[in-house]
């Protein structure tokens, strides 16, 4: 992953394979999103490679969700370009989206359906063959430990159980690229850690993962590279070691606060 906003180093050109030989699953150049007089995302560029976890970090209101929705093809950028496995997302939306698993922070489940029925429904939307779909559903129910509630109506599930079912839905068609918007938000520590470890397993299987969070410890544990987002712009990017070295800080929280000019009082940002 490389992210740019001057004077940061330029990110490589979008391509199916980078100079390092790794597949570029996601490439974005100069993304901008304006809502009337508000610029929610301002000139954001990034790359995510296969087998890599990239974190997009920032406080609430930083533009994380807007950026991820543009990268997933849910929102159309005001300016900029997104490619998924070399496919232009907005010129070839249906084909490109087949490679994406997207989990929004406010994704809802059908209350009257069970998790198993939800997965079957979305598998049909993805065009999966019946035999392959049935096997994949059972695989995810086992891996995500959904079995105890797989056949209960979704309206009866806890927050953590609903999130497991939602993650199964996003991963159902085995996409090469996962875009996750605060996947552990509002979860208890056990459910949150379960999701974190599942994401690590997906990376080990060669998937590219881009996820947003405002939990710095989560990013330190998970991410190969990190982009710090503030007021819609990338203020720094790199590995954890690079961010700490440039900021002169010992932890990611302090590095982020230094990058945004926080001086110690609530709302006091330079």
PDB file of C-alpha atoms in Angstrom:
ATOM      1  CA  UNK A   1       0.000   0.000   0.000  1.00  0.00           C
ATOM      2  CA  UNK A   2       1.208   3.472  -0.848  1.00  0.00           C
ATOM      3  CA  UNK A   3      -0.779   6.589  -0.208  1.00  0.00           C
ATOM      4  CA  UNK A   4      -0.117  10.110  -1.404  1.00  0.00           C
ATOM      5  CA  UNK A   5      -0.901  13.652  -0.565  1.00  0.00           C
ATOM      6  CA  UNK A   6       1.907  16.133  -1.279  1.00  0.00           C
ATOM      7  CA  UNK A   7       4.610  16.242  -0.033  1.00  0.00           C
ATOM      8  CA  UNK A   8       4.411  12.476   0.522  1.00  0.00           C
ATOM      9  CA  UNK A   9       6.110  10.168  -1.986  1.00  0.00           C
ATOM     10  CA  UNK A  10       4.102   9.452  -5.127  1.00  0.00           C
ATOM     11  CA  UNK A  11       2.185   6.196  -5.279  1.00  0.00           C
ATOM     12  CA  UNK A  12       2.846   3.812  -8.177  1.00  0.00           C
ATOM     13  CA  UNK A  13       0.581   3.759 -11.182  1.00  0.00           C
ATOM     14  CA  UNK A  14      -2.471   1.486 -11.036  1.00  0.00           C
ATOM     15  CA  UNK A  15      -1.638  -1.869 -12.559  1.00  0.00           C
ATOM     16  CA  UNK A  16      -2.524  -5.509 -12.144  1.00  0.00           C
ATOM     17  CA  UNK A  17       1.021  -6.235 -10.941  1.00  0.00           C
ATOM     18  CA  UNK A  18       3.420  -3.873  -9.171  1.00  0.00           C
ATOM     19  CA  UNK A  19       7.168  -3.633  -9.723  1.00  0.00           C
ATOM     20  CA  UNK A  20       7.659  -5.912  -6.697  1.00  0.00           C
ATOM     21  CA  UNK A  21       5.713  -8.650  -8.505  1.00  0.00           C
ATOM     22  CA  UNK A  22       2.782  -8.630  -6.108  1.00  0.00           C
ATOM     23  CA  UNK A  23      -0.729  -8.345  -7.481  1.00  0.00           C
ATOM     24  CA  UNK A  24      -2.272  -4.904  -6.960  1.00  0.00           C
ATOM     25  CA  UNK A  25      -5.791  -5.761  -5.887  1.00  0.00           C
ATOM     26  CA  UNK A  26      -6.866  -2.144  -5.369  1.00  0.00           C
ATOM     27  CA  UNK A  27      -5.467   1.112  -6.741  1.00  0.00           C
ATOM     28  CA  UNK A  28      -6.951   4.558  -6.265  1.00  0.00           C
ATOM     29  CA  UNK A  29      -5.716   7.868  -7.644  1.00  0.00           C
ATOM     30  CA  UNK A  30      -6.694  11.331  -6.483  1.00  0.00           C
ATOM     31  CA  UNK A  31     -10.070  10.463  -4.986  1.00  0.00           C
ATOM     32  CA  UNK A  32     -12.247  13.459  -4.153  1.00  0.00           C
ATOM     33  CA  UNK A  33     -15.805  13.481  -2.874  1.00  0.00           C
ATOM     34  CA  UNK A  34     -17.775  16.695  -2.429  1.00  0.00           C
ATOM     35  CA  UNK A  35     -21.257  17.031  -0.968  1.00  0.00           C
ATOM     36  CA  UNK A  36     -22.455  20.505  -1.962  1.00  0.00           C
ATOM     37  CA  UNK A  37     -20.061  22.790  -0.017  1.00  0.00           C
ATOM     38  CA  UNK A  38     -18.386  20.014   2.010  1.00  0.00           C
ATOM     39  CA  UNK A  39     -15.322  18.107   0.754  1.00  0.00           C
ATOM     40  CA  UNK A  40     -15.467  14.806   2.635  1.00  0.00           C
ATOM     41  CA  UNK A  41     -12.470  13.205   0.868  1.00  0.00           C
ATOM     42  CA  UNK A  42      -9.703  15.284  -0.666  1.00  0.00           C
ATOM     43  CA  UNK A  43      -7.087  13.866  -3.071  1.00  0.00           C
ATOM     44  CA  UNK A  44      -6.616  10.401  -1.542  1.00  0.00           C
ATOM     45  CA  UNK A  45      -4.535   7.813  -3.409  1.00  0.00           C
ATOM     46  CA  UNK A  46      -3.640   4.305  -2.267  1.00  0.00           C
ATOM     47  CA  UNK A  47      -2.684   0.797  -3.340  1.00  0.00           C
ATOM     48  CA  UNK A  48      -3.415  -2.513  -1.615  1.00  0.00           C
ATOM     49  CA  UNK A  49      -1.631  -5.695  -2.674  1.00  0.00           C
ATOM     50  CA  UNK A  50      -2.661  -9.322  -2.419  1.00  0.00           C
ATOM     51  CA  UNK A  51      -1.759 -10.807   0.953  1.00  0.00           C
ATOM     52  CA  UNK A  52      -1.616  -7.390   2.606  1.00  0.00           C
ATOM     53  CA  UNK A  53      -3.677  -5.664   5.275  1.00  0.00           C
ATOM     54  CA  UNK A  54      -3.913  -1.894   5.007  1.00  0.00           C
ATOM     55  CA  UNK A  55      -5.532   0.210   7.699  1.00  0.00           C
ATOM     56  CA  UNK A  56      -7.275   3.523   7.120  1.00  0.00           C
ATOM     57  CA  UNK A  57      -7.190   5.254  10.495  1.00  0.00           C
ATOM     58  CA  UNK A  58      -8.889   8.367  11.704  1.00  0.00           C
ATOM     59  CA  UNK A  59     -11.439   9.748  14.155  1.00  0.00           C
ATOM     60  CA  UNK A  60     -15.166   9.800  13.474  1.00  0.00           C
ATOM     61  CA  UNK A  61     -15.874  12.290  10.695  1.00  0.00           C
ATOM     62  CA  UNK A  62     -12.439  11.964   9.093  1.00  0.00           C
ATOM     63  CA  UNK A  63     -13.892  10.640   5.825  1.00  0.00           C
ATOM     64  CA  UNK A  64     -13.131   6.932   6.284  1.00  0.00           C
ATOM     65  CA  UNK A  65     -16.578   5.621   5.409  1.00  0.00           C
ATOM     66  CA  UNK A  66     -16.930   7.932   2.402  1.00  0.00           C
ATOM     67  CA  UNK A  67     -13.534   6.823   1.098  1.00  0.00           C
ATOM     68  CA  UNK A  68     -14.328   3.136   1.510  1.00  0.00           C
ATOM     69  CA  UNK A  69     -17.690   3.494  -0.206  1.00  0.00           C
ATOM     70  CA  UNK A  70     -16.004   5.079  -3.218  1.00  0.00           C
ATOM     71  CA  UNK A  71     -13.416   2.297  -3.257  1.00  0.00           C
ATOM     72  CA  UNK A  72     -16.192  -0.321  -3.158  1.00  0.00           C
ATOM     73  CA  UNK A  73     -18.181   1.361  -5.924  1.00  0.00           C
ATOM     74  CA  UNK A  74     -21.078   2.382  -3.674  1.00  0.00           C
ATOM     75  CA  UNK A  75     -20.407   6.112  -4.160  1.00  0.00           C
ATOM     76  CA  UNK A  76     -19.186   7.768  -7.349  1.00  0.00           C
ATOM     77  CA  UNK A  77     -16.156  10.015  -6.787  1.00  0.00           C
ATOM     78  CA  UNK A  78     -16.366  13.689  -7.668  1.00  0.00           C
ATOM     79  CA  UNK A  79     -12.884  13.189  -9.081  1.00  0.00           C
ATOM     80  CA  UNK A  80     -10.300  10.416  -9.225  1.00  0.00           C
ATOM     81  CA  UNK A  81     -10.069   6.821 -10.414  1.00  0.00           C
ATOM     82  CA  UNK A  82     -10.320   3.361  -8.826  1.00  0.00           C
ATOM     83  CA  UNK A  83      -9.151   0.061 -10.303  1.00  0.00           C
ATOM     84  CA  UNK A  84      -9.760  -3.424  -8.898  1.00  0.00           C
ATOM     85  CA  UNK A  85      -7.411  -6.108 -10.218  1.00  0.00           C
ATOM     86  CA  UNK A  86      -6.669  -3.746 -13.103  1.00  0.00           C
ATOM     87  CA  UNK A  87     -10.361  -3.144 -13.923  1.00  0.00           C
ATOM     88  CA  UNK A  88     -11.673   0.402 -13.856  1.00  0.00           C
ATOM     89  CA  UNK A  89     -14.353   0.258 -11.160  1.00  0.00           C
ATOM     90  CA  UNK A  90     -16.638   2.852 -12.714  1.00  0.00           C
ATOM     91  CA  UNK A  91     -16.175   1.822 -16.353  1.00  0.00           C
ATOM     92  CA  UNK A  92     -16.718  -1.896 -15.522  1.00  0.00           C
ATOM     93  CA  UNK A  93     -18.696  -1.830 -12.264  1.00  0.00           C
ATOM     94  CA  UNK A  94     -20.396  -5.229 -12.438  1.00  0.00           C
ATOM     95  CA  UNK A  95     -17.229  -7.110 -13.364  1.00  0.00           C
ATOM     96  CA  UNK A  96     -15.000  -5.238 -10.906  1.00  0.00           C
ATOM     97  CA  UNK A  97     -17.412  -5.655  -7.992  1.00  0.00           C
ATOM     98  CA  UNK A  98     -17.278  -9.430  -8.397  1.00  0.00           C
ATOM     99  CA  UNK A  99     -13.772  -9.192  -6.928  1.00  0.00           C
ATOM    100  CA  UNK A 100     -14.864  -7.156  -3.865  1.00  0.00           C
ATOM    101  CA  UNK A 101     -16.287  -8.186  -0.510  1.00  0.00           C
ATOM    102  CA  UNK A 102     -17.640  -5.072   1.197  1.00  0.00           C
ATOM    103  CA  UNK A 103     -18.755  -4.739   4.801  1.00  0.00           C
ATOM    104  CA  UNK A 104     -20.258  -1.407   5.755  1.00  0.00           C
ATOM    105  CA  UNK A 105     -20.399  -0.241   9.335  1.00  0.00           C
ATOM    106  CA  UNK A 106     -24.200   0.006   9.151  1.00  0.00           C
ATOM    107  CA  UNK A 107     -24.995  -3.119   7.114  1.00  0.00           C
ATOM    108  CA  UNK A 108     -28.300  -4.649   8.248  1.00  0.00           C
ATOM    109  CA  UNK A 109     -29.566  -8.218   7.981  1.00  0.00           C
ATOM    110  CA  UNK A 110     -33.082  -9.285   7.016  1.00  0.00           C
ATOM    111  CA  UNK A 111     -34.740  -9.757  10.413  1.00  0.00           C
ATOM    112  CA  UNK A 112     -37.060 -12.571   9.349  1.00  0.00           C
ATOM    113  CA  UNK A 113     -34.309 -14.619   7.676  1.00  0.00           C
ATOM    114  CA  UNK A 114     -31.783 -16.834   9.418  1.00  0.00           C
ATOM    115  CA  UNK A 115     -28.023 -16.404   8.767  1.00  0.00           C
ATOM    116  CA  UNK A 116     -28.119 -19.544   6.621  1.00  0.00           C
ATOM    117  CA  UNK A 117     -30.993 -18.112   4.555  1.00  0.00           C
ATOM    118  CA  UNK A 118     -29.215 -14.753   4.214  1.00  0.00           C
ATOM    119  CA  UNK A 119     -26.126 -16.505   2.861  1.00  0.00           C
ATOM    120  CA  UNK A 120     -28.185 -18.572   0.443  1.00  0.00           C
ATOM    121  CA  UNK A 121     -29.953 -15.433  -0.798  1.00  0.00           C
ATOM    122  CA  UNK A 122     -26.727 -13.523  -1.417  1.00  0.00           C
ATOM    123  CA  UNK A 123     -25.057 -16.549  -2.971  1.00  0.00           C
ATOM    124  CA  UNK A 124     -27.840 -16.611  -5.561  1.00  0.00           C
ATOM    125  CA  UNK A 125     -27.275 -12.896  -6.213  1.00  0.00           C
ATOM    126  CA  UNK A 126     -23.598 -13.648  -6.804  1.00  0.00           C
ATOM    127  CA  UNK A 127     -24.608 -16.344  -9.305  1.00  0.00           C
ATOM    128  CA  UNK A 128     -22.996 -19.188  -7.350  1.00  0.00           C
ATOM    129  CA  UNK A 129     -23.910 -22.727  -8.385  1.00  0.00           C
ATOM    130  CA  UNK A 130     -26.110 -24.616  -5.892  1.00  0.00           C
ATOM    131  CA  UNK A 131     -23.536 -27.248  -4.906  1.00  0.00           C
ATOM    132  CA  UNK A 132     -20.703 -24.758  -4.536  1.00  0.00           C
ATOM    133  CA  UNK A 133     -22.930 -22.388  -2.573  1.00  0.00           C
ATOM    134  CA  UNK A 134     -24.092 -25.079  -0.158  1.00  0.00           C
ATOM    135  CA  UNK A 135     -20.517 -26.131   0.539  1.00  0.00           C
ATOM    136  CA  UNK A 136     -19.313 -22.563   0.978  1.00  0.00           C
ATOM    137  CA  UNK A 137     -22.138 -21.755   3.399  1.00  0.00           C
ATOM    138  CA  UNK A 138     -21.283 -24.729   5.594  1.00  0.00           C
ATOM    139  CA  UNK A 139     -17.593 -23.814   5.463  1.00  0.00           C
ATOM    140  CA  UNK A 140     -18.249 -20.259   6.671  1.00  0.00           C
ATOM    141  CA  UNK A 141     -20.741 -21.363   9.323  1.00  0.00           C
ATOM    142  CA  UNK A 142     -18.026 -23.622  10.725  1.00  0.00           C
ATOM    143  CA  UNK A 143     -15.105 -21.167  10.405  1.00  0.00           C
ATOM    144  CA  UNK A 144     -17.010 -18.254  11.951  1.00  0.00           C
ATOM    145  CA  UNK A 145     -18.621 -20.493  14.612  1.00  0.00           C
ATOM    146  CA  UNK A 146     -22.125 -19.571  13.457  1.00  0.00           C
ATOM    147  CA  UNK A 147     -23.546 -23.093  13.980  1.00  0.00           C
ATOM    148  CA  UNK A 148     -25.352 -22.368  17.297  1.00  0.00           C
ATOM    149  CA  UNK A 149     -27.399 -19.569  15.702  1.00  0.00           C
ATOM    150  CA  UNK A 150     -27.287 -20.396  11.976  1.00  0.00           C
ATOM    151  CA  UNK A 151     -31.008 -21.212  11.898  1.00  0.00           C
ATOM    152  CA  UNK A 152     -32.306 -18.519  14.233  1.00  0.00           C
ATOM    153  CA  UNK A 153     -34.028 -15.382  12.859  1.00  0.00           C
ATOM    154  CA  UNK A 154     -31.520 -12.533  12.589  1.00  0.00           C
ATOM    155  CA  UNK A 155     -33.739 -10.290  14.740  1.00  0.00           C
ATOM    156  CA  UNK A 156     -32.916 -12.541  17.719  1.00  0.00           C
ATOM    157  CA  UNK A 157     -29.126 -12.355  17.342  1.00  0.00           C
ATOM    158  CA  UNK A 158     -26.666 -10.376  19.447  1.00  0.00           C
ATOM    159  CA  UNK A 159     -24.509  -7.657  17.909  1.00  0.00           C
ATOM    160  CA  UNK A 160     -21.522  -9.988  17.720  1.00  0.00           C
ATOM    161  CA  UNK A 161     -23.563 -12.760  16.132  1.00  0.00           C
ATOM    162  CA  UNK A 162     -24.973 -10.390  13.525  1.00  0.00           C
ATOM    163  CA  UNK A 163     -21.472  -9.182  12.698  1.00  0.00           C
ATOM    164  CA  UNK A 164     -20.256 -12.743  12.150  1.00  0.00           C
ATOM    165  CA  UNK A 165     -23.180 -13.357   9.804  1.00  0.00           C
ATOM    166  CA  UNK A 166     -22.427 -10.111   7.969  1.00  0.00           C
ATOM    167  CA  UNK A 167     -18.776 -11.013   7.557  1.00  0.00           C
ATOM    168  CA  UNK A 168     -19.792 -14.409   6.194  1.00  0.00           C
ATOM    169  CA  UNK A 169     -21.996 -12.579   3.677  1.00  0.00           C
ATOM    170  CA  UNK A 170     -19.116 -10.335   2.581  1.00  0.00           C
ATOM    171  CA  UNK A 171     -16.697 -13.278   2.242  1.00  0.00           C
ATOM    172  CA  UNK A 172     -19.206 -15.684   0.688  1.00  0.00           C
ATOM    173  CA  UNK A 173     -18.043 -15.451  -2.940  1.00  0.00           C
ATOM    174  CA  UNK A 174     -14.346 -15.614  -1.923  1.00  0.00           C
ATOM    175  CA  UNK A 175     -13.403 -12.172  -3.279  1.00  0.00           C
ATOM    176  CA  UNK A 176      -9.768 -11.252  -3.780  1.00  0.00           C
ATOM    177  CA  UNK A 177     -10.328  -7.861  -2.116  1.00  0.00           C
ATOM    178  CA  UNK A 178     -12.025  -7.242   1.229  1.00  0.00           C
ATOM    179  CA  UNK A 179     -13.103  -3.709   2.174  1.00  0.00           C
ATOM    180  CA  UNK A 180     -14.245  -3.558   5.783  1.00  0.00           C
ATOM    181  CA  UNK A 181     -15.620  -0.452   7.492  1.00  0.00           C
ATOM    182  CA  UNK A 182     -14.884  -0.690  11.240  1.00  0.00           C
ATOM    183  CA  UNK A 183     -15.590  -4.451  11.392  1.00  0.00           C
ATOM    184  CA  UNK A 184     -15.172  -4.664  15.191  1.00  0.00           C
ATOM    185  CA  UNK A 185     -17.155  -1.543  16.117  1.00  0.00           C
ATOM    186  CA  UNK A 186     -19.566  -2.056  19.039  1.00  0.00           C
ATOM    187  CA  UNK A 187     -18.358  -5.624  19.614  1.00  0.00           C
ATOM    188  CA  UNK A 188     -17.287  -7.042  22.975  1.00  0.00           C
ATOM    189  CA  UNK A 189     -13.623  -7.955  23.384  1.00  0.00           C
ATOM    190  CA  UNK A 190     -14.130 -11.667  22.620  1.00  0.00           C
ATOM    191  CA  UNK A 191     -16.191 -11.098  19.463  1.00  0.00           C
ATOM    192  CA  UNK A 192     -13.841  -8.325  18.330  1.00  0.00           C
ATOM    193  CA  UNK A 193     -10.768 -10.517  18.732  1.00  0.00           C
ATOM    194  CA  UNK A 194     -12.482 -13.365  16.871  1.00  0.00           C
ATOM    195  CA  UNK A 195     -13.081 -11.058  13.894  1.00  0.00           C
ATOM    196  CA  UNK A 196      -9.503  -9.752  14.018  1.00  0.00           C
ATOM    197  CA  UNK A 197      -8.078 -13.280  13.901  1.00  0.00           C
ATOM    198  CA  UNK A 198     -10.394 -14.196  11.027  1.00  0.00           C
ATOM    199  CA  UNK A 199      -9.091 -11.203   9.053  1.00  0.00           C
ATOM    200  CA  UNK A 200      -5.521 -12.386   9.697  1.00  0.00           C
ATOM    201  CA  UNK A 201      -6.404 -15.805   8.296  1.00  0.00           C
ATOM    202  CA  UNK A 202      -7.845 -14.205   5.165  1.00  0.00           C
ATOM    203  CA  UNK A 203      -4.595 -12.289   4.663  1.00  0.00           C
ATOM    204  CA  UNK A 204      -2.633 -15.546   5.041  1.00  0.00           C
ATOM    205  CA  UNK A 205      -4.847 -17.025   2.315  1.00  0.00           C
ATOM    206  CA  UNK A 206      -3.649 -14.271  -0.049  1.00  0.00           C
ATOM    207  CA  UNK A 207      -6.543 -11.826   0.172  1.00  0.00           C
ATOM    208  CA  UNK A 208      -6.027  -8.081   0.054  1.00  0.00           C
ATOM    209  CA  UNK A 209      -7.695  -6.353   2.997  1.00  0.00           C
ATOM    210  CA  UNK A 210      -8.461  -2.669   3.431  1.00  0.00           C
ATOM    211  CA  UNK A 211     -10.238  -1.751   6.633  1.00  0.00           C
ATOM    212  CA  UNK A 212     -11.043   1.391   8.545  1.00  0.00           C
ATOM    213  CA  UNK A 213     -10.863   1.822  12.287  1.00  0.00           C
ATOM    214  CA  UNK A 214     -10.388   4.422  14.969  1.00  0.00           C
ATOM    215  CA  UNK A 215      -8.882   1.794  17.301  1.00  0.00           C
ATOM    216  CA  UNK A 216      -5.140   2.353  17.144  1.00  0.00           C
ATOM    217  CA  UNK A 217      -4.181  -0.871  18.945  1.00  0.00           C
ATOM    218  CA  UNK A 218      -6.160  -2.893  16.414  1.00  0.00           C
ATOM    219  CA  UNK A 219      -4.259  -1.255  13.564  1.00  0.00           C
ATOM    220  CA  UNK A 220      -0.900  -1.815  15.253  1.00  0.00           C
ATOM    221  CA  UNK A 221      -1.675  -5.524  15.570  1.00  0.00           C
ATOM    222  CA  UNK A 222      -3.196  -6.139  12.148  1.00  0.00           C
ATOM    223  CA  UNK A 223      -1.757  -3.804   9.548  1.00  0.00           C
ATOM    224  CA  UNK A 224       1.195  -4.174   7.215  1.00  0.00           C
ATOM    225  CA  UNK A 225       0.745  -0.514   6.239  1.00  0.00           C
ATOM    226  CA  UNK A 226      -1.284   2.316   7.707  1.00  0.00           C
ATOM    227  CA  UNK A 227      -2.742   5.523   6.311  1.00  0.00           C
ATOM    228  CA  UNK A 228      -3.671   8.289   8.758  1.00  0.00           C
ATOM    229  CA  UNK A 229      -6.731  10.222   7.605  1.00  0.00           C
ATOM    230  CA  UNK A 230      -7.722  13.640   8.963  1.00  0.00           C
ATOM    231  CA  UNK A 231     -10.349  15.992   7.538  1.00  0.00           C
ATOM    232  CA  UNK A 232     -10.515  13.927   4.358  1.00  0.00           C
ATOM    233  CA  UNK A 233      -6.785  13.961   3.643  1.00  0.00           C
ATOM    234  CA  UNK A 234      -3.953  11.489   4.215  1.00  0.00           C
ATOM    235  CA  UNK A 235      -1.573  13.126   6.683  1.00  0.00           C
ATOM    236  CA  UNK A 236       0.961  10.274   6.755  1.00  0.00           C
ATOM    237  CA  UNK A 237       1.317   6.696   5.570  1.00  0.00           C
ATOM    238  CA  UNK A 238       3.673   3.743   5.803  1.00  0.00           C
ATOM    239  CA  UNK A 239       4.513   0.852   8.084  1.00  0.00           C
ATOM    240  CA  UNK A 240       4.062   1.290  11.812  1.00  0.00           C
ATOM    241  CA  UNK A 241       7.842   1.598  12.220  1.00  0.00           C
ATOM    242  CA  UNK A 242       7.992   4.312   9.545  1.00  0.00           C
ATOM    243  CA  UNK A 243       5.153   6.301  11.100  1.00  0.00           C
ATOM    244  CA  UNK A 244       6.727   6.157  14.546  1.00  0.00           C
ATOM    245  CA  UNK A 245      10.164   7.089  13.236  1.00  0.00           C
ATOM    246  CA  UNK A 246       8.887  10.125  11.321  1.00  0.00           C
ATOM    247  CA  UNK A 247       6.770  11.340  14.211  1.00  0.00           C
ATOM    248  CA  UNK A 248       9.335  10.638  16.924  1.00  0.00           C
ATOM    249  CA  UNK A 249       6.578   8.954  18.963  1.00  0.00           C
ATOM    250  CA  UNK A 250       6.429   5.629  20.767  1.00  0.00           C
ATOM    251  CA  UNK A 251       2.915   4.592  19.760  1.00  0.00           C
ATOM    252  CA  UNK A 252       0.458   5.094  16.951  1.00  0.00           C
ATOM    253  CA  UNK A 253      -1.983   7.177  19.001  1.00  0.00           C
ATOM    254  CA  UNK A 254       0.680   9.773  19.774  1.00  0.00           C
ATOM    255  CA  UNK A 255       1.924   9.702  16.171  1.00  0.00           C
ATOM    256  CA  UNK A 256      -1.575  10.380  14.868  1.00  0.00           C
ATOM    257  CA  UNK A 257      -2.228  13.198  17.339  1.00  0.00           C
ATOM    258  CA  UNK A 258       1.063  14.793  16.399  1.00  0.00           C
ATOM    259  CA  UNK A 259       0.243  14.554  12.683  1.00  0.00           C
ATOM    260  CA  UNK A 260      -3.066  16.365  13.114  1.00  0.00           C
ATOM    261  CA  UNK A 261      -1.571  19.052  15.350  1.00  0.00           C
ATOM    262  CA  UNK A 262      -3.456  18.097  18.505  1.00  0.00           C
ATOM    263  CA  UNK A 263      -2.098  20.077  21.461  1.00  0.00           C
ATOM    264  CA  UNK A 264      -3.850  18.487  24.392  1.00  0.00           C
ATOM    265  CA  UNK A 265      -7.335  19.944  24.647  1.00  0.00           C
ATOM    266  CA  UNK A 266     -10.552  18.568  23.180  1.00  0.00           C
ATOM    267  CA  UNK A 267     -11.219  20.200  19.841  1.00  0.00           C
ATOM    268  CA  UNK A 268      -7.812  21.878  19.879  1.00  0.00           C
ATOM    269  CA  UNK A 269      -6.270  20.940  16.543  1.00  0.00           C
ATOM    270  CA  UNK A 270      -3.872  23.177  14.660  1.00  0.00           C
TER     271      UNK A 270
END
